[in-house]
Short mmCIF file of C-alpha atoms in Angstrom, two decimals:
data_model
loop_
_atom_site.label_atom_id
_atom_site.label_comp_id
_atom_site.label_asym_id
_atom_site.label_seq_id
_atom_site.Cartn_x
_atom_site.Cartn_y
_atom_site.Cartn_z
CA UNK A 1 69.00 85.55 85.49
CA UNK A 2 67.55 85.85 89.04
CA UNK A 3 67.48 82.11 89.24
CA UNK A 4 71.27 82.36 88.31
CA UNK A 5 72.06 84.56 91.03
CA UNK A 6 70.42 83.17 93.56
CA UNK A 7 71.83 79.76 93.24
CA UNK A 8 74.70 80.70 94.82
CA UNK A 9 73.28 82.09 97.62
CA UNK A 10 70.82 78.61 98.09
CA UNK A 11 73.85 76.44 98.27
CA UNK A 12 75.79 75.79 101.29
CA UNK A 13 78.88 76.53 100.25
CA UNK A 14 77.94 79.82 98.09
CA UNK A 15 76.44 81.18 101.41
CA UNK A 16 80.07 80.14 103.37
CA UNK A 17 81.45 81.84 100.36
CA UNK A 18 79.53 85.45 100.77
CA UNK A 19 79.97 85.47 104.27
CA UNK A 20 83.64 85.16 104.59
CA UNK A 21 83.97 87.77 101.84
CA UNK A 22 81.55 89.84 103.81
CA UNK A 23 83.22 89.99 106.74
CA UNK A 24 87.08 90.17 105.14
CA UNK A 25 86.11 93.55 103.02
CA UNK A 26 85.09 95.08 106.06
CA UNK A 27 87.69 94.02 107.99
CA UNK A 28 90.13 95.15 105.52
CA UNK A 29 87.70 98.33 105.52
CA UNK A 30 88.24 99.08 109.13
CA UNK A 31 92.11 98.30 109.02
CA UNK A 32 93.30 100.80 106.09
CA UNK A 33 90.79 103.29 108.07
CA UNK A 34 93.01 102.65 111.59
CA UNK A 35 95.87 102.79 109.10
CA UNK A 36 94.54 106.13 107.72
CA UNK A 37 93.95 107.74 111.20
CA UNK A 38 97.48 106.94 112.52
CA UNK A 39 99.05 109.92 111.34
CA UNK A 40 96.49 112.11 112.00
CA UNK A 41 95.94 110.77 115.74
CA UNK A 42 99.67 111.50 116.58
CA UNK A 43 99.87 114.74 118.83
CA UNK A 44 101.94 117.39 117.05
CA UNK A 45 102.69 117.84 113.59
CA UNK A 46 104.08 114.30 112.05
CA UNK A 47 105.64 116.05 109.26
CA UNK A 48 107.84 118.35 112.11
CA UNK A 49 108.50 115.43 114.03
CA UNK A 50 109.85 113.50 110.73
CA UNK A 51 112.07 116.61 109.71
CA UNK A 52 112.99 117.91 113.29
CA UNK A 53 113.18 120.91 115.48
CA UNK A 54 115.46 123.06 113.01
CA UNK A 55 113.75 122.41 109.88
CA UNK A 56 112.35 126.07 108.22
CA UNK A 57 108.86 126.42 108.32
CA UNK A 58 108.95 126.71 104.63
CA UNK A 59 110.35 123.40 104.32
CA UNK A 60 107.79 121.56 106.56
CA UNK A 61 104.32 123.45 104.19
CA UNK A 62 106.18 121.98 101.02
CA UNK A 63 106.28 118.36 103.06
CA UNK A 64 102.88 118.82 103.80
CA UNK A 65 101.97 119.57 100.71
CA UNK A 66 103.32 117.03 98.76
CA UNK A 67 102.24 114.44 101.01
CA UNK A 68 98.73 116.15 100.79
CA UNK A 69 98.32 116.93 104.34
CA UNK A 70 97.13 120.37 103.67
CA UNK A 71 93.78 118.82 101.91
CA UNK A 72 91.04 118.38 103.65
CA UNK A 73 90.32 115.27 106.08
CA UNK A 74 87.71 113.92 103.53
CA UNK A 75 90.14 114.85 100.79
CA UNK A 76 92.68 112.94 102.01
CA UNK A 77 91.18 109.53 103.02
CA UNK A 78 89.72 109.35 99.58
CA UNK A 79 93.02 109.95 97.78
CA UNK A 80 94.57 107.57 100.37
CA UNK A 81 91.96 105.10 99.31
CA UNK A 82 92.82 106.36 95.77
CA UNK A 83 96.21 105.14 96.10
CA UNK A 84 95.56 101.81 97.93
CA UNK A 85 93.70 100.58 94.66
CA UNK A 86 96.36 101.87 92.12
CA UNK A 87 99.67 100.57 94.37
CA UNK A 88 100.11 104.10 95.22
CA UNK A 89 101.36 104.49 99.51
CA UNK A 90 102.51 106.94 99.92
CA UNK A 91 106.42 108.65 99.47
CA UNK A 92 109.13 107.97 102.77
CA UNK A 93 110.16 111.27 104.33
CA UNK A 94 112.84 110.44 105.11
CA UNK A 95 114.71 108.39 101.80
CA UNK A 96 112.37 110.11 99.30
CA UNK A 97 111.53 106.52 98.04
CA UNK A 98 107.97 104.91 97.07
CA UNK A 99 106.56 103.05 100.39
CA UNK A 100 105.45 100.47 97.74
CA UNK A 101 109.04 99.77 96.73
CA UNK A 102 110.29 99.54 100.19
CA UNK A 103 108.04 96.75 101.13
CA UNK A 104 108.58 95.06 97.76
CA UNK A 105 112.01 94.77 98.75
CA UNK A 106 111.81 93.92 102.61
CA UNK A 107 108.36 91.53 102.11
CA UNK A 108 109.96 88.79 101.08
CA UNK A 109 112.36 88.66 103.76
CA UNK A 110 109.73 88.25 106.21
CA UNK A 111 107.62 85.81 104.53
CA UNK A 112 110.48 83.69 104.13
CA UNK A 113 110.38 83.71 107.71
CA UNK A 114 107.56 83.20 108.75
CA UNK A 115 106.58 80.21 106.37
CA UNK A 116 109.72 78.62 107.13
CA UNK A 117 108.88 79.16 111.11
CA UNK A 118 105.24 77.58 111.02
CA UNK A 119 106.34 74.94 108.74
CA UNK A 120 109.05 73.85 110.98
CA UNK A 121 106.81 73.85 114.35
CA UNK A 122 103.95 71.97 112.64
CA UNK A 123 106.19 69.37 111.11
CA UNK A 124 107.36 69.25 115.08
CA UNK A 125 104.42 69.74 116.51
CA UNK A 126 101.89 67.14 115.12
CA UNK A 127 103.99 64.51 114.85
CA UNK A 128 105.27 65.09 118.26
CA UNK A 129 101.68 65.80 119.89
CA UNK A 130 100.56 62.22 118.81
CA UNK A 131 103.19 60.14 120.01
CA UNK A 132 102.86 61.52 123.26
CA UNK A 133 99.22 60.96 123.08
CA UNK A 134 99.20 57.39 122.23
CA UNK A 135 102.26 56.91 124.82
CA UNK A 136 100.67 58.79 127.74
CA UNK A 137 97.20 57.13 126.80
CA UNK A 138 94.58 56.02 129.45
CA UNK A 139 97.13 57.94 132.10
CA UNK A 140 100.08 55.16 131.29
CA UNK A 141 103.61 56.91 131.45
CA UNK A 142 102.83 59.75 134.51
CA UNK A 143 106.28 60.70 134.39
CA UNK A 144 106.75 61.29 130.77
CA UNK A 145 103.38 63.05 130.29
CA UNK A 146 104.36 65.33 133.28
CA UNK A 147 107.78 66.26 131.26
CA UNK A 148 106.23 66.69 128.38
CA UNK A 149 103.47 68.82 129.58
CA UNK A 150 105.97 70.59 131.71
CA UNK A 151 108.78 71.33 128.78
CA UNK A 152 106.07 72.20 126.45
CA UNK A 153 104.71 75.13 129.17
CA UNK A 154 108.31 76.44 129.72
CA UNK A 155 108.92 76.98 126.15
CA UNK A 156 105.95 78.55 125.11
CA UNK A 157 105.98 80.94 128.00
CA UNK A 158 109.52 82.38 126.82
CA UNK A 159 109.09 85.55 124.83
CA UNK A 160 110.46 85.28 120.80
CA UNK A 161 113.13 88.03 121.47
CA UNK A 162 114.72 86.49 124.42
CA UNK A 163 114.71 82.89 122.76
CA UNK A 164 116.44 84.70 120.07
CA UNK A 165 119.28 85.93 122.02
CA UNK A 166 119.91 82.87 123.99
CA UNK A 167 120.48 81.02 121.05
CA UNK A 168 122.66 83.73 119.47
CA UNK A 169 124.81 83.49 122.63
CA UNK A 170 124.74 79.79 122.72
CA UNK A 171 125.02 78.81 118.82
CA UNK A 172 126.87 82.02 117.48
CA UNK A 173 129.16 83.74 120.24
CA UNK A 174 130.33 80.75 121.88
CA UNK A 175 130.19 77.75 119.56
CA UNK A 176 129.88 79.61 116.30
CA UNK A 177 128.23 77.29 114.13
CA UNK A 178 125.85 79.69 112.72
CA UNK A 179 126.29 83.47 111.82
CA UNK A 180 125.39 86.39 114.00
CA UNK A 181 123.07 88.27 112.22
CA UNK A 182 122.06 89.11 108.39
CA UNK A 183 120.32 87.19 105.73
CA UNK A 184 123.16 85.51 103.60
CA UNK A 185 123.21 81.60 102.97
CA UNK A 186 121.27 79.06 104.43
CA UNK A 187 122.83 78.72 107.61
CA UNK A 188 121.59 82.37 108.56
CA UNK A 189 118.14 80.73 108.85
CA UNK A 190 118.32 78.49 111.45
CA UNK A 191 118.32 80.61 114.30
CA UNK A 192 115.59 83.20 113.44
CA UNK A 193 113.67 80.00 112.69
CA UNK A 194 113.90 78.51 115.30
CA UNK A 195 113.41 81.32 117.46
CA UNK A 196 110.05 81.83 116.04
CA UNK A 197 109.16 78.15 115.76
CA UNK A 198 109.82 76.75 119.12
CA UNK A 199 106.87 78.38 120.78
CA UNK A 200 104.03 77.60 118.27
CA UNK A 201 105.37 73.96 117.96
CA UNK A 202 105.25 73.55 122.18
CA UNK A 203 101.62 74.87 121.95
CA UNK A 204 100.52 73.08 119.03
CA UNK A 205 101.93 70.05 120.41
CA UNK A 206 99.91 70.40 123.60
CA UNK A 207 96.66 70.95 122.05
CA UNK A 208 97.24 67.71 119.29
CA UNK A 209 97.89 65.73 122.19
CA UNK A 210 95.09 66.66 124.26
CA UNK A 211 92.59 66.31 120.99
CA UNK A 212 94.43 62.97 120.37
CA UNK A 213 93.58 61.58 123.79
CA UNK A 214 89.96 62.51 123.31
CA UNK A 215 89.72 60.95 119.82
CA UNK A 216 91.59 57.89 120.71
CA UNK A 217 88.12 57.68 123.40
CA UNK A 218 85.64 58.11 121.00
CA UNK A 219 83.69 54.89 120.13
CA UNK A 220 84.72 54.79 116.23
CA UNK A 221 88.10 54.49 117.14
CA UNK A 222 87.18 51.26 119.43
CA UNK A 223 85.41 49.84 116.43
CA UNK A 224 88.68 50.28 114.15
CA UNK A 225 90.43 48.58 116.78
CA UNK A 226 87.90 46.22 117.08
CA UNK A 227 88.21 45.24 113.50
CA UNK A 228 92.14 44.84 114.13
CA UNK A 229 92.80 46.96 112.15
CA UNK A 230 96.65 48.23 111.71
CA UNK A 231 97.47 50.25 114.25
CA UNK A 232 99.17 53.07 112.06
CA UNK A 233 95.88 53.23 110.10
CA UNK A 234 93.77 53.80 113.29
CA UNK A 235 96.30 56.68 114.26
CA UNK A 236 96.42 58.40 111.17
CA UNK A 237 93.86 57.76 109.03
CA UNK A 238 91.12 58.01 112.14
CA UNK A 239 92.12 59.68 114.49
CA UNK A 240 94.89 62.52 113.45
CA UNK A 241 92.26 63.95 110.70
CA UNK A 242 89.57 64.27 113.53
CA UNK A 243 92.34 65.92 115.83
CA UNK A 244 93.50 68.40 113.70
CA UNK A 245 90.71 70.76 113.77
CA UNK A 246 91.38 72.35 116.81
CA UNK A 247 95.27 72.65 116.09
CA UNK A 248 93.71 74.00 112.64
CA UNK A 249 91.79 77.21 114.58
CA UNK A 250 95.17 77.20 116.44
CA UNK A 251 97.42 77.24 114.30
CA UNK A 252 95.87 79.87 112.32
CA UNK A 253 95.92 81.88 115.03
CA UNK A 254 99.78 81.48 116.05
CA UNK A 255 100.66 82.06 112.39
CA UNK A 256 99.25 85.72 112.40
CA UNK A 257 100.81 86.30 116.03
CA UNK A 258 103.90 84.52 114.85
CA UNK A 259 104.18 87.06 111.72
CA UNK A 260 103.48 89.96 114.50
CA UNK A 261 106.41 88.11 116.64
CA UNK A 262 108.71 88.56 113.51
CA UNK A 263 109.23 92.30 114.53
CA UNK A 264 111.56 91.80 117.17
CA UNK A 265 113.00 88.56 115.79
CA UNK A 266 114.29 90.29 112.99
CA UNK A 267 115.64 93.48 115.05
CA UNK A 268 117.77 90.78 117.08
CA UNK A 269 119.01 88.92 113.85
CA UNK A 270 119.31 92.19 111.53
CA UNK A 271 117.21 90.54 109.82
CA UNK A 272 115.96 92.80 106.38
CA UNK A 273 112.61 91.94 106.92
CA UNK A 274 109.39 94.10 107.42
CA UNK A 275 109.96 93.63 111.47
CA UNK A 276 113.05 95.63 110.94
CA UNK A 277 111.63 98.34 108.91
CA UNK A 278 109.13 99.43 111.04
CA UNK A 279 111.29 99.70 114.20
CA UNK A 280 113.60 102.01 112.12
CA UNK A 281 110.52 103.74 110.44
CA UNK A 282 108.96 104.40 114.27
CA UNK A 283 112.15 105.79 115.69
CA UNK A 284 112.60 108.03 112.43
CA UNK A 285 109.04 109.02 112.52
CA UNK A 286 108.36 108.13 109.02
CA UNK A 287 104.64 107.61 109.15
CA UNK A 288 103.80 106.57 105.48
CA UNK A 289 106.35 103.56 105.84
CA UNK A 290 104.38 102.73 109.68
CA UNK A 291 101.45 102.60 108.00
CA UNK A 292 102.32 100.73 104.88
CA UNK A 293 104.20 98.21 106.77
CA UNK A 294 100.57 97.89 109.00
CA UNK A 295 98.63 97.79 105.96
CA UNK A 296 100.91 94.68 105.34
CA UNK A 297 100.74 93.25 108.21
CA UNK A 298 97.23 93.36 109.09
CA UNK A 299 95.93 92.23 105.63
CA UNK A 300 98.39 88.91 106.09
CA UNK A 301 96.56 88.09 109.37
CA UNK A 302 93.25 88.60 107.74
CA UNK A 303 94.19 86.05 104.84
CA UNK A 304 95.94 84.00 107.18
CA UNK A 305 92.26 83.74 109.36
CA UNK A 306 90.56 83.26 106.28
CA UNK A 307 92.76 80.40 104.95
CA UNK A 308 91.73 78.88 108.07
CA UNK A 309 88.07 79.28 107.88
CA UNK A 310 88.54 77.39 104.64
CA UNK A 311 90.66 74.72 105.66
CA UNK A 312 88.12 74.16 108.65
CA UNK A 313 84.86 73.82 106.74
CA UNK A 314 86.81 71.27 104.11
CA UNK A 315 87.69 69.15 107.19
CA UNK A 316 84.44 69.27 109.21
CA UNK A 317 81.98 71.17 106.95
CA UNK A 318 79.21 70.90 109.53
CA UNK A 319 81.11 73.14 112.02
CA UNK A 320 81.54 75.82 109.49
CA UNK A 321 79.18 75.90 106.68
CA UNK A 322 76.19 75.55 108.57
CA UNK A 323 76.38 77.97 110.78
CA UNK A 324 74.23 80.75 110.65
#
């Protein structure tokens, strides 16, 4: 038996394993305990604020109690936790409805979204990153690489929200090829798409080019060339695999700021996403639907980082797996 246990822990991958678990249960410990304190860090009485100025006293104790804010503090984060493990968050105060059903219903909407989104800028981005690395190679092209470098800068730096409402003017009010707002057909999701896409494909772009140029110098790649052979197997079968951890690290890290970016995306789109729901849910005050929506959001980042640990120790497994 203790041999059986402690196999795991002897092999490389088993220790990778325990770590990354490690470290996402207490990250996911320390979120739903932020999540927890939001209401109670508010100044004021959340449960006035949510019902207003003119609301009877009596009405605000029977709010309280039923969402079991006259318990106490201990009480209450262990019920909280409680709930988190049976799908129980919590009741809106202002529809009345489950908080679980009201992200079941706008979830979706937002991961459509955002997949679609980092999809579209990697299929952009990679592709684009090494041509202009094996055109700009060795400091050939100055012009081009200055354009491209120069483009790429200018469209990362432009915030999601105001990309959004340029191309609304542009594509919607004036030419009208694509609707306004709303989710309904494909055509409504080309703009939030691109909206969210055109950033993280300019930056991933940059950094596969600049990994590409450094591959393309390493001495492995002069013996494939030296060997003659083909020049679409030295690009992608030796050198894009090598480039692509850094735009890996990247990438996972523009994913969970893209899904972040989604929140005012979706407010310029009316888009019934999560981003949408929370804007709506701040300005109503309607904390259990905040922190549900939080809960949501935070917990994709955290898989989204962890998918990306993964993917980098299966592509270099001596950058990830040995540590420690």
């Amino acid at each position: 038996m203790t041999a059986a246990v402690s196999a795991p822990v002897d092999h490389p991958w088993g220790r990778f394993a325990l770590r990354r678990f490690g470290r996402l249960l207490v990250s996911v410990w320390v979120l739903v305990t932020a999540a927890f304190g939001m209401i109670h860090l508010i100044p004021g009485d959340p449960v006035r604020g949510a019902l207003g100025p003119t609301a009877s006293q009596e009405l605000v104790e029977a709010r309280r109690a039923a969402l079991g804010l006259d318990q106490p503090l201990w009480q209450q984060y262990l019920d909280y936790l409680r709930g988190l493990f049976t799908g129980d968050l919590g009741v809106s105060m202002n529809s009345g409805m489950p908080v679980a059903d009201i992200l079941g219903d706008r979830l979706p909407a937002t991961v459509e979204l955002a997949v679609l989104a980092f999809a579209l800028a990697v299929l952009v981005s990679v592709p684009l990153g090494l041509a202009f690395a094996v055109l700009t190679r060795g400091g050939r092209r100055r012009p081009l690489e200055l354009g491209f470098t120069s483009t790429s800068v200018v469209l990362a730096a432009i915030p999601e929200f105001l990309l959004a409402v340029a191309l609304v003017w542009i594509f919607s009010v004036n030419l009208g090829w694509v609707p306004v707002a709303g989710r309904d057909g494909p055509s409504s999701y080309v703009l939030p798409v691109v909206a969210l896409a055109l950033a993280p494909a300019a930056i991933l772009a940059r950094i596969v080019r600049v990994e590409t140029l450094t591959v393309l110098r390493a001495d492995y790649i002069r013996t494939a060339r030296a060997k003659r052979l083909p020049s679409r197997t030295v690009y992608f079968r030796h050198a894009l695999p090598n480039a692509l951890t850094a735009a890996i690290t990247l990438g996972g890290l523009l994913l969970g700021a893209l899904v972040a970016g989604t929140v005012l995306v979706e407010n310029v789109f009316a888009w019934p996403g999560l981003g949408s729901t929370i804007v709506s849910s701040i300005l109503a005050k309607d904390y259990p639907v905040v922190q549900g929506v939080v809960l949501v959001y935070g917990v994709g980042v955290l898989v989204v980082n962890l998918v990306v640990d993964v993917a980098l120790a299966l592509l270099d497994p001596r950058s990830t797996i040995r540590e420690g």
